[in-house]
CSV table of C-alpha atoms in Angstrom, one decimal:
chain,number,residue,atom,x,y,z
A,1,UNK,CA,-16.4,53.1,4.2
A,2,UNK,CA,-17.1,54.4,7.6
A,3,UNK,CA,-13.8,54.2,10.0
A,4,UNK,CA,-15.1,52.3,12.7
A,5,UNK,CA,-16.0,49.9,9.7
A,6,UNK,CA,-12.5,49.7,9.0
A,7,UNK,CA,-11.4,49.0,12.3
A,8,UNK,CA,-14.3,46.5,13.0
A,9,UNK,CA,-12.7,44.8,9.6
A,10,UNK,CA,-8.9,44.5,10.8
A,11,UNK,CA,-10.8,42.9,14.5
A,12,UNK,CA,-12.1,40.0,12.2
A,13,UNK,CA,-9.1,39.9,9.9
A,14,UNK,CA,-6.3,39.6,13.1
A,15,UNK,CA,-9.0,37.0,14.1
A,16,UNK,CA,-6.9,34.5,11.8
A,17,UNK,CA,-4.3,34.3,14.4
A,18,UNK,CA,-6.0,31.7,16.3
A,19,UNK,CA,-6.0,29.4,13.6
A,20,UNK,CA,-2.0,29.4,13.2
A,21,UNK,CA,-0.6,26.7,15.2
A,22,UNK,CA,2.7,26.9,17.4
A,23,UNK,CA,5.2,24.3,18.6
A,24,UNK,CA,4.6,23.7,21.9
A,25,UNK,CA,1.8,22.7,24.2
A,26,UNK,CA,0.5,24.9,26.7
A,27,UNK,CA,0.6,23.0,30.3
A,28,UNK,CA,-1.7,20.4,30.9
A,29,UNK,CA,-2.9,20.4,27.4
A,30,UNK,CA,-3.2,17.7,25.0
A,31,UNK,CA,-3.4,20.3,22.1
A,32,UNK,CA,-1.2,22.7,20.4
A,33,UNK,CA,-1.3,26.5,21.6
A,34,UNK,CA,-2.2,28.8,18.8
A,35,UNK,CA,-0.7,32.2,18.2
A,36,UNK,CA,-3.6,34.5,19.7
A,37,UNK,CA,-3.6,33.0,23.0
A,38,UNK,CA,0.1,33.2,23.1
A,39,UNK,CA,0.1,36.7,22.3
A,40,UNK,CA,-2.1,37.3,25.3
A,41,UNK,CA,0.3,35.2,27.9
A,42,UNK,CA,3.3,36.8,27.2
A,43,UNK,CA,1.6,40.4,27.7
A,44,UNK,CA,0.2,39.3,31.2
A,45,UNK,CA,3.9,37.7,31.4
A,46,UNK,CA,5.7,41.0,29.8
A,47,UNK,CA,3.3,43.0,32.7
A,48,UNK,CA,4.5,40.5,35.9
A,49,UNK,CA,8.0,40.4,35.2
A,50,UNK,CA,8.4,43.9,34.5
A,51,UNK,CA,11.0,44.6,37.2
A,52,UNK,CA,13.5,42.2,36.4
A,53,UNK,CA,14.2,44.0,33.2
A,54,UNK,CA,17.4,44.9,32.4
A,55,UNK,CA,17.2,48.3,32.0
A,56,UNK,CA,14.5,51.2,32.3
A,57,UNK,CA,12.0,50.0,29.4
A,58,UNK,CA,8.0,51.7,28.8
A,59,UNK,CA,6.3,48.6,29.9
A,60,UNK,CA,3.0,50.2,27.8
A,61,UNK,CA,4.8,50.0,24.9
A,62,UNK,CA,6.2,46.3,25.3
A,63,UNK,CA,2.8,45.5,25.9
A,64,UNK,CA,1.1,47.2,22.9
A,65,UNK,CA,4.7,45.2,20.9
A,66,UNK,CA,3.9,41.6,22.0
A,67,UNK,CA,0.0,42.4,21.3
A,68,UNK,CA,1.4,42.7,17.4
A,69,UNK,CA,4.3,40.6,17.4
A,70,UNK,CA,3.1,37.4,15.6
A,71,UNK,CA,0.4,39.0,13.2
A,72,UNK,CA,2.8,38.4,10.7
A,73,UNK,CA,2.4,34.4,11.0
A,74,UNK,CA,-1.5,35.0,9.8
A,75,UNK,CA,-0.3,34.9,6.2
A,76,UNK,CA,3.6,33.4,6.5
A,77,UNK,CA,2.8,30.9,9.2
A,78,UNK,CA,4.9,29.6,12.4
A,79,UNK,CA,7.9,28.1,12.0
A,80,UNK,CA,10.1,26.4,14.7
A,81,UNK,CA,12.5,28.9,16.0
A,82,UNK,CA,15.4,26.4,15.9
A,83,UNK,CA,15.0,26.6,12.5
A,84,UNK,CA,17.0,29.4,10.4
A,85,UNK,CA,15.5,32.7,10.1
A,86,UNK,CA,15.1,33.4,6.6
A,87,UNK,CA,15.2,37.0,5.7
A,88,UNK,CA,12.5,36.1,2.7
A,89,UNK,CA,10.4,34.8,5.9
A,90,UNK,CA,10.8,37.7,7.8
A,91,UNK,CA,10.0,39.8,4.6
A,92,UNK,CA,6.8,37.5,3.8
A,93,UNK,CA,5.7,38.3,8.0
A,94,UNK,CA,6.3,42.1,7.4
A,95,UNK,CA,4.1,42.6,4.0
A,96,UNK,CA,1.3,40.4,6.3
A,97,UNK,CA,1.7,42.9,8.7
A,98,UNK,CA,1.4,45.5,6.6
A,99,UNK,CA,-1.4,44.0,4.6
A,100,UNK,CA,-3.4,44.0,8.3
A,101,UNK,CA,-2.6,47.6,9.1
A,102,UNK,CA,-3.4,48.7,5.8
A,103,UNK,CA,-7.0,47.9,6.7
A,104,UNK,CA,-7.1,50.2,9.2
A,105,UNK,CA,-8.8,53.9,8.4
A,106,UNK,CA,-5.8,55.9,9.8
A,107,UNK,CA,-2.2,56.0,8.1
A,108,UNK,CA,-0.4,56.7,10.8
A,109,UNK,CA,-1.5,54.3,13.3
A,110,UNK,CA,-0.7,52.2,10.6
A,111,UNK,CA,3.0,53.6,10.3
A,112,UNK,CA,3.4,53.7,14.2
A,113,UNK,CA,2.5,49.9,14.6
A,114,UNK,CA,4.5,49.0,11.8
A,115,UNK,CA,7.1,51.0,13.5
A,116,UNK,CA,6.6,48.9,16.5
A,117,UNK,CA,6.7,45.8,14.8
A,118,UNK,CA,10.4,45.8,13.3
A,119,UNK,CA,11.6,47.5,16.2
A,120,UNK,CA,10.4,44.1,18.0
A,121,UNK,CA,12.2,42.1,15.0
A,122,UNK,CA,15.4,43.9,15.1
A,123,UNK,CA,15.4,43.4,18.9
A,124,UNK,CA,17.9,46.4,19.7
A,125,UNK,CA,16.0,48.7,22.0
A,126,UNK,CA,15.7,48.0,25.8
A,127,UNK,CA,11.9,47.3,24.6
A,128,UNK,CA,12.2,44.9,22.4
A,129,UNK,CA,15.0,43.1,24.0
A,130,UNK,CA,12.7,42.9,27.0
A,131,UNK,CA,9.9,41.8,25.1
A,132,UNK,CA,12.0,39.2,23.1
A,133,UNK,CA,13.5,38.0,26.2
A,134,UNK,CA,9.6,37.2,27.2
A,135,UNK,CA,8.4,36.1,23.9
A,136,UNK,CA,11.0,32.6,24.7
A,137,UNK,CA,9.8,32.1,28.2
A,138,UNK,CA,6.7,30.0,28.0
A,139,UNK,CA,7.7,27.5,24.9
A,140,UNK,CA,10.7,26.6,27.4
A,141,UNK,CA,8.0,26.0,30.4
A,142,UNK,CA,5.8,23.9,28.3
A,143,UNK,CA,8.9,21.8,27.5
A,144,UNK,CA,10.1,22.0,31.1
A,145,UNK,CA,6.4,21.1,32.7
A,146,UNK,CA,5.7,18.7,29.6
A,147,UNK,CA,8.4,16.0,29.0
A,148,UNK,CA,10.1,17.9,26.5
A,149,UNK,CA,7.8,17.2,24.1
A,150,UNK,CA,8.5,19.7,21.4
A,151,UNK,CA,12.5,19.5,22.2
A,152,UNK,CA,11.8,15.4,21.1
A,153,UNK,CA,10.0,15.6,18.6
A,154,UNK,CA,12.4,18.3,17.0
A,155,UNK,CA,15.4,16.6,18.5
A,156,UNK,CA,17.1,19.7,20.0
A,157,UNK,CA,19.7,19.5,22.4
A,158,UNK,CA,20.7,21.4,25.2
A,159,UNK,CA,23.5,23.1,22.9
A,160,UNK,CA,21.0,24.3,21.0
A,161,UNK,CA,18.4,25.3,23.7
A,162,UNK,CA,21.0,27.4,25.6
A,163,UNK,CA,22.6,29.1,22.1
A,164,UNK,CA,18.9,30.6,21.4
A,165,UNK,CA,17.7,31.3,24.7
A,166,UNK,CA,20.4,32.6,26.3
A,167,UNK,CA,19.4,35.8,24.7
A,168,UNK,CA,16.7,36.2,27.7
A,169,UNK,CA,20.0,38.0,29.2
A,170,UNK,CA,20.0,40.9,26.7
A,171,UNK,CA,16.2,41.7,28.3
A,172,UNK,CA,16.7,40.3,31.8
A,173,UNK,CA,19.7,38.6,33.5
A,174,UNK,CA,17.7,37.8,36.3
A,175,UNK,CA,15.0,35.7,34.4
A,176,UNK,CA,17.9,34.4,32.4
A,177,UNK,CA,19.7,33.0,35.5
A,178,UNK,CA,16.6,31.3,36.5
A,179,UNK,CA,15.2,29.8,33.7
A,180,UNK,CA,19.2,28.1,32.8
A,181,UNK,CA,19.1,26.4,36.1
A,182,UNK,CA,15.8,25.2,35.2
A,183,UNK,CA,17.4,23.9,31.9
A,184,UNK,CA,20.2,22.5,33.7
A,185,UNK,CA,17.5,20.7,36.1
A,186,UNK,CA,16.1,19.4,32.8
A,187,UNK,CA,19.3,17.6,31.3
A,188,UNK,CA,19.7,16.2,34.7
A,189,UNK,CA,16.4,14.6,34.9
A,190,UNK,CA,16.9,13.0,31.1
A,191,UNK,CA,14.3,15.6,29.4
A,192,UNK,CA,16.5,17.7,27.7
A,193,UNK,CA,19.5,15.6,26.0
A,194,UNK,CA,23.0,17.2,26.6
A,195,UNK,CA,24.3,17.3,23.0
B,1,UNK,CA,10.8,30.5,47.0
B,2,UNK,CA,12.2,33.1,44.6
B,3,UNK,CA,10.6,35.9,43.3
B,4,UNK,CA,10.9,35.2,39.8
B,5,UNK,CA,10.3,31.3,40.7
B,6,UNK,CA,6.5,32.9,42.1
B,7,UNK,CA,5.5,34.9,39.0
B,8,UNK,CA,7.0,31.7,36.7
B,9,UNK,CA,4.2,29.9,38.5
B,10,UNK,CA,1.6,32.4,38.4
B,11,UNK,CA,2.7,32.3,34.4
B,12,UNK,CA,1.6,28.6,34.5
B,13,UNK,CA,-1.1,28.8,36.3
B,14,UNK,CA,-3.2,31.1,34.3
B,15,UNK,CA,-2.2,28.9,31.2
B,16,UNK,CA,-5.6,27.2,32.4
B,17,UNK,CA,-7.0,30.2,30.8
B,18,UNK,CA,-6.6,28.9,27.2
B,19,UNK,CA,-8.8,26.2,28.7
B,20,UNK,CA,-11.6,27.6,29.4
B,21,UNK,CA,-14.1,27.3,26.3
B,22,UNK,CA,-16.9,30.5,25.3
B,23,UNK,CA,-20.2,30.5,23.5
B,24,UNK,CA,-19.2,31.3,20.3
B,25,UNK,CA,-16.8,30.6,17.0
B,26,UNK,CA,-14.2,32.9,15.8
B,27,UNK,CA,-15.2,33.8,12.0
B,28,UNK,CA,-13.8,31.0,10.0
B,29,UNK,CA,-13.2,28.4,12.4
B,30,UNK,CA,-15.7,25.5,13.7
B,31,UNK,CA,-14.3,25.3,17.6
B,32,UNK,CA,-15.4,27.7,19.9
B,33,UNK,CA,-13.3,30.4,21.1
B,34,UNK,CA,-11.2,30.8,24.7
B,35,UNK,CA,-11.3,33.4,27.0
B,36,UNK,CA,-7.0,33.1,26.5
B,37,UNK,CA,-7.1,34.3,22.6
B,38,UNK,CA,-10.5,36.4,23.4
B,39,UNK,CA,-8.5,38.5,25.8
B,40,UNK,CA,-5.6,39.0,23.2
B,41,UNK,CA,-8.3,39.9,20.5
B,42,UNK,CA,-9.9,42.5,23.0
B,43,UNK,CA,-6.9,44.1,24.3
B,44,UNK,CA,-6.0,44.6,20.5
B,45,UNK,CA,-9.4,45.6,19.6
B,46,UNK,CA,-9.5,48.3,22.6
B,47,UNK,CA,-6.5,49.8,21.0
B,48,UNK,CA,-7.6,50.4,17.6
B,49,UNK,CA,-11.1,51.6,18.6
B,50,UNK,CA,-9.9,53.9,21.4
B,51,UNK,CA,-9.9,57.2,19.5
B,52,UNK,CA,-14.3,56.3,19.3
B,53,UNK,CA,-14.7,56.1,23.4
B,54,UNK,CA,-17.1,58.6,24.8
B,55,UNK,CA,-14.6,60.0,27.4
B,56,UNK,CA,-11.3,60.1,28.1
B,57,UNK,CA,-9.6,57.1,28.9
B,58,UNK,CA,-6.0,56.0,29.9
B,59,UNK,CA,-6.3,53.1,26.9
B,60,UNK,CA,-2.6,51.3,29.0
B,61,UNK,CA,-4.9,50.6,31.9
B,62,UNK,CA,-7.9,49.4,29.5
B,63,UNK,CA,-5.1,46.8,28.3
B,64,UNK,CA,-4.3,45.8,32.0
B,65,UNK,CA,-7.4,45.4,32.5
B,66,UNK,CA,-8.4,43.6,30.0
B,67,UNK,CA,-5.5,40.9,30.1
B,68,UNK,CA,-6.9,40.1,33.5
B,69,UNK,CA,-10.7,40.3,33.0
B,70,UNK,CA,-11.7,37.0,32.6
B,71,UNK,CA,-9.3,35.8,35.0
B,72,UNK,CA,-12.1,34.5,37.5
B,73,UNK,CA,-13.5,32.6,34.9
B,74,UNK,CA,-10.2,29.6,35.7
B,75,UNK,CA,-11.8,28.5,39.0
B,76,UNK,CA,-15.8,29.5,38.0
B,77,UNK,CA,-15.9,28.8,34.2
B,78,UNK,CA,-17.3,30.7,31.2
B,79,UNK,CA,-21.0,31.6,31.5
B,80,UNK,CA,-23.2,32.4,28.6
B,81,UNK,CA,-23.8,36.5,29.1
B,82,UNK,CA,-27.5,36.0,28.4
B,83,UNK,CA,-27.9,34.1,31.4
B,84,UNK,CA,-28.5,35.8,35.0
B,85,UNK,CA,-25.0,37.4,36.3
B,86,UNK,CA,-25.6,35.9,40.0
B,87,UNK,CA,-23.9,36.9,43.3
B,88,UNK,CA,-22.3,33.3,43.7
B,89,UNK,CA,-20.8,33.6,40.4
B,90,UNK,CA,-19.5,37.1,40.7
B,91,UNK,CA,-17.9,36.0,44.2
B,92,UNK,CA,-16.7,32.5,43.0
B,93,UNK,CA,-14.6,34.8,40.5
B,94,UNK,CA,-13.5,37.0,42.1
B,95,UNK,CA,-12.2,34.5,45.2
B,96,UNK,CA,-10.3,32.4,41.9
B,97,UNK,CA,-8.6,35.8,40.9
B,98,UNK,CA,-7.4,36.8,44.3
B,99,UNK,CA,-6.7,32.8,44.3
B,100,UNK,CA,-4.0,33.6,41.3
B,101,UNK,CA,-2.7,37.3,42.3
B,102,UNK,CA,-1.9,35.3,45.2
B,103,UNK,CA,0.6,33.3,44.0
B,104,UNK,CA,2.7,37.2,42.9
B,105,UNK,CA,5.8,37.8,45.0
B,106,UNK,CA,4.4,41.3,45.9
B,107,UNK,CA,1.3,42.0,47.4
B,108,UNK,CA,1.2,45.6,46.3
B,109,UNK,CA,1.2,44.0,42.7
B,110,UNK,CA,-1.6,41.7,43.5
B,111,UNK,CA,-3.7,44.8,45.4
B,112,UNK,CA,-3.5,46.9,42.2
B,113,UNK,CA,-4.8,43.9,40.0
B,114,UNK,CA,-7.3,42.8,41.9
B,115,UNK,CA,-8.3,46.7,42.5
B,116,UNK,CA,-8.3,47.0,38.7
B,117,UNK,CA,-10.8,43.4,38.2
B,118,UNK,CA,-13.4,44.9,40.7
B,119,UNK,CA,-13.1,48.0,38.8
B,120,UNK,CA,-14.0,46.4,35.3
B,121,UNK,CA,-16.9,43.9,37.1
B,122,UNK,CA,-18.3,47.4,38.0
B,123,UNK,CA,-18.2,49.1,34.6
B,124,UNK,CA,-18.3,52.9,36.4
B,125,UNK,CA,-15.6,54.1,35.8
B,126,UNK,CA,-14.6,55.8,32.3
B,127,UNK,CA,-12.2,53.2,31.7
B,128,UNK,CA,-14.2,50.2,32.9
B,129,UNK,CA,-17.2,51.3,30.6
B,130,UNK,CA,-15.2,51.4,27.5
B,131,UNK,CA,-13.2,47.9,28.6
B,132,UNK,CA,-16.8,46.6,28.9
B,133,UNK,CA,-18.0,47.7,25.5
B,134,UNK,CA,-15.1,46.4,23.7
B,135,UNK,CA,-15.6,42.7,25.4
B,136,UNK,CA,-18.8,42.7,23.8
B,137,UNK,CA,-17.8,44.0,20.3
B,138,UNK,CA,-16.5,40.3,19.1
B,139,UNK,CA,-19.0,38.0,20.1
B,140,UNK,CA,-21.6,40.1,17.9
B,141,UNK,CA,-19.1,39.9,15.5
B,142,UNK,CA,-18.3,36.1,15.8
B,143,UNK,CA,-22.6,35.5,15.2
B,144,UNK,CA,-23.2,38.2,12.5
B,145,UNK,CA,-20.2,36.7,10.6
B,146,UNK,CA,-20.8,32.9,11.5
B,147,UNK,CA,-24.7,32.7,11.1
B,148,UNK,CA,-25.8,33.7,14.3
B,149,UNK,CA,-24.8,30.5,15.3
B,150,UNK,CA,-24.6,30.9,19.1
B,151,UNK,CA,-28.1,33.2,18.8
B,152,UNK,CA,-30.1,30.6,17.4
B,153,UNK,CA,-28.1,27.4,19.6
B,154,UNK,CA,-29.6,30.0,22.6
B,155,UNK,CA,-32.8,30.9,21.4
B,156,UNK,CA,-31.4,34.3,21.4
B,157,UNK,CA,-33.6,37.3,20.4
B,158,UNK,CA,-33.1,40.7,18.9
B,159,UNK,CA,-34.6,42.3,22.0
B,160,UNK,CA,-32.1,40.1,24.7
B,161,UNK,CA,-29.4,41.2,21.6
B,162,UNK,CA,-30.4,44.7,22.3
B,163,UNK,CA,-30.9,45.0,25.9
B,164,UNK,CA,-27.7,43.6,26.7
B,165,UNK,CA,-25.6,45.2,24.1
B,166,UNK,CA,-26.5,48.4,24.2
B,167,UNK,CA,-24.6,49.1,27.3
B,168,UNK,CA,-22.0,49.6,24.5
B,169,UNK,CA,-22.8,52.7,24.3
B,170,UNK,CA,-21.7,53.6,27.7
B,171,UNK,CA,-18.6,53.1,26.1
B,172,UNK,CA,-19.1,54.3,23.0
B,173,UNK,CA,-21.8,55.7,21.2
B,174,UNK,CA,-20.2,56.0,18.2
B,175,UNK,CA,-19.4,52.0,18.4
B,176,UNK,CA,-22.8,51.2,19.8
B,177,UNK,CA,-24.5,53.2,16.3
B,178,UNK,CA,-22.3,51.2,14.2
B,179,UNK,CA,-22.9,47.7,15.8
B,180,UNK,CA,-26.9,48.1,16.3
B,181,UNK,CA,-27.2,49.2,12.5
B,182,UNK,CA,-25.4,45.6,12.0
B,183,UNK,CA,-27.6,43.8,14.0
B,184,UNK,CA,-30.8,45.7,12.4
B,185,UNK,CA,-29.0,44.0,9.2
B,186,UNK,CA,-29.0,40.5,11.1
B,187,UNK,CA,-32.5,40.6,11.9
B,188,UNK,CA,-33.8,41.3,8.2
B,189,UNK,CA,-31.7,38.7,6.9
B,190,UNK,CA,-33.1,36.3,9.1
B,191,UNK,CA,-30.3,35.5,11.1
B,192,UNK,CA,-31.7,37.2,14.4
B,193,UNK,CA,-35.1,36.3,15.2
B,194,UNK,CA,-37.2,39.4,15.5
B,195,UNK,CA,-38.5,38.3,19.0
């Protein structure tokens, strides 16, 4: 098969991501956001926020990080984050990954993205702990601008809210700072419930 | 206001984006596709195809570039491509883009991005040619795997297919060869009416 082929096959394959559903609403939607568009707010986020990083990070490759980071939900699915991390989960999201790359003509683009990929999962680098830090901005604005919705439905509390996103520190103390008062606002104003 | 407080609202305000519904189906799915998850899938596909532009190309600002293109489209709406490109609608997007870069803490920021939109809209430059061919890659895609459904909805022809798409090749020719030999394809299995 011709390369271009190849690569015109892994555009329709990735396609699947619009059809896995998230957990929150994006604002002023009635709907669930799916996983494609997702992927494409927290680059434009990734890009805005850059400077409020922690430390020095390649903004390009956060960028090209949070294009791939949820193409492992095409064939494991989306699960709520307050739910445990299972590490056969996170093995089920890496063989999808590699199942999508594999389509591609050339082996080491394939390597480098998969690379990429658990470098994002292991969230150790001052890339990934950037792009992490953005990946959990936007669920907690569509609970903050939308009732709480997906905190209710769930039941989560604030215990729990700050315990997993108090990890925005590790990419940006700054954005962390900012987004807890806006948590704090939200227990205040009965959205969030306090324990 | 805060800094961070500005960009967190620019971060909403483009959510709007996942609103805005296109003219065709993603392969698989019976909604229509929008310009939110179509700039993910573009920016993604941009990446994997850069290696077949005709020039050379800085592929980070393709990306850039791409996450913003169909900004304008927030305050104007999606437009069928088939249909006359007007003045009005050109400046009615453009005015909704500087409308958002706006709402950016820093003005330099908001220069460089709105700098970087005209720059696509004009498709001269190296990297605005190839950005402009890949935005046209999954459409084709989305009606050669789906039935030409938006062709025929249109009354689309393989000479308006043609003339319009062939500016791929501007991008790359390589691409262009691959995607006219498909269309060729839809035309003799009567997918693509001939004229």
């Amino acid at each position: 098969m011709d390369s271009i082929e190849k690569v015109l096959n892994f555009i329709v394959e990735i396609e699947k991501l619009k059809d896995v559903q998230r957990q929150t609403r994006p604002v002023g939607l009635q709907r669930y956001e799916n996983s494609a568009e997702h992927s494409w707010h927290v680059c434009l986020s990734a890009l805005m926020l850059k400077d409020y990083a922690n430390e020095a990070i390649d903004i390009d490759r956060v960028i090209k990080m949070l294009l791939i980071h949820d193409l492992g939900e095409i064939d494991a699915g989306d699960t709520i984050i307050y739910a445990s991390e299972t590490q056969q989960l996170k093995d089920e999201e890496a063989a999808g990954v590699q199942r999508l790359l594999n389509l591609l003509p050339d082996d080491n683009i394939a390597e480098e993205y998969m690379a990429l990929w658990y470098e994002f999962e292991a969230g150790e680098s001052a890339d990934s702990k950037y792009a992490k830090a953005i990946d959990r901005v936007p669920p907690l604005l569509h609970n903050l601008h939308g009732n709480g919705h997906s905190w209710s439905k769930h039941d989560i509390s604030k215990q729990q809210v700050f315990n997993l996103n108090s990890r925005i520190a590790q990419g940006s103390e700054k954005l962390w700072s900012v987004m807890a008062a806006k948590l704090e606002q939200a227990v205040e104003s009965g959205i969030l419930k306090p324990e």
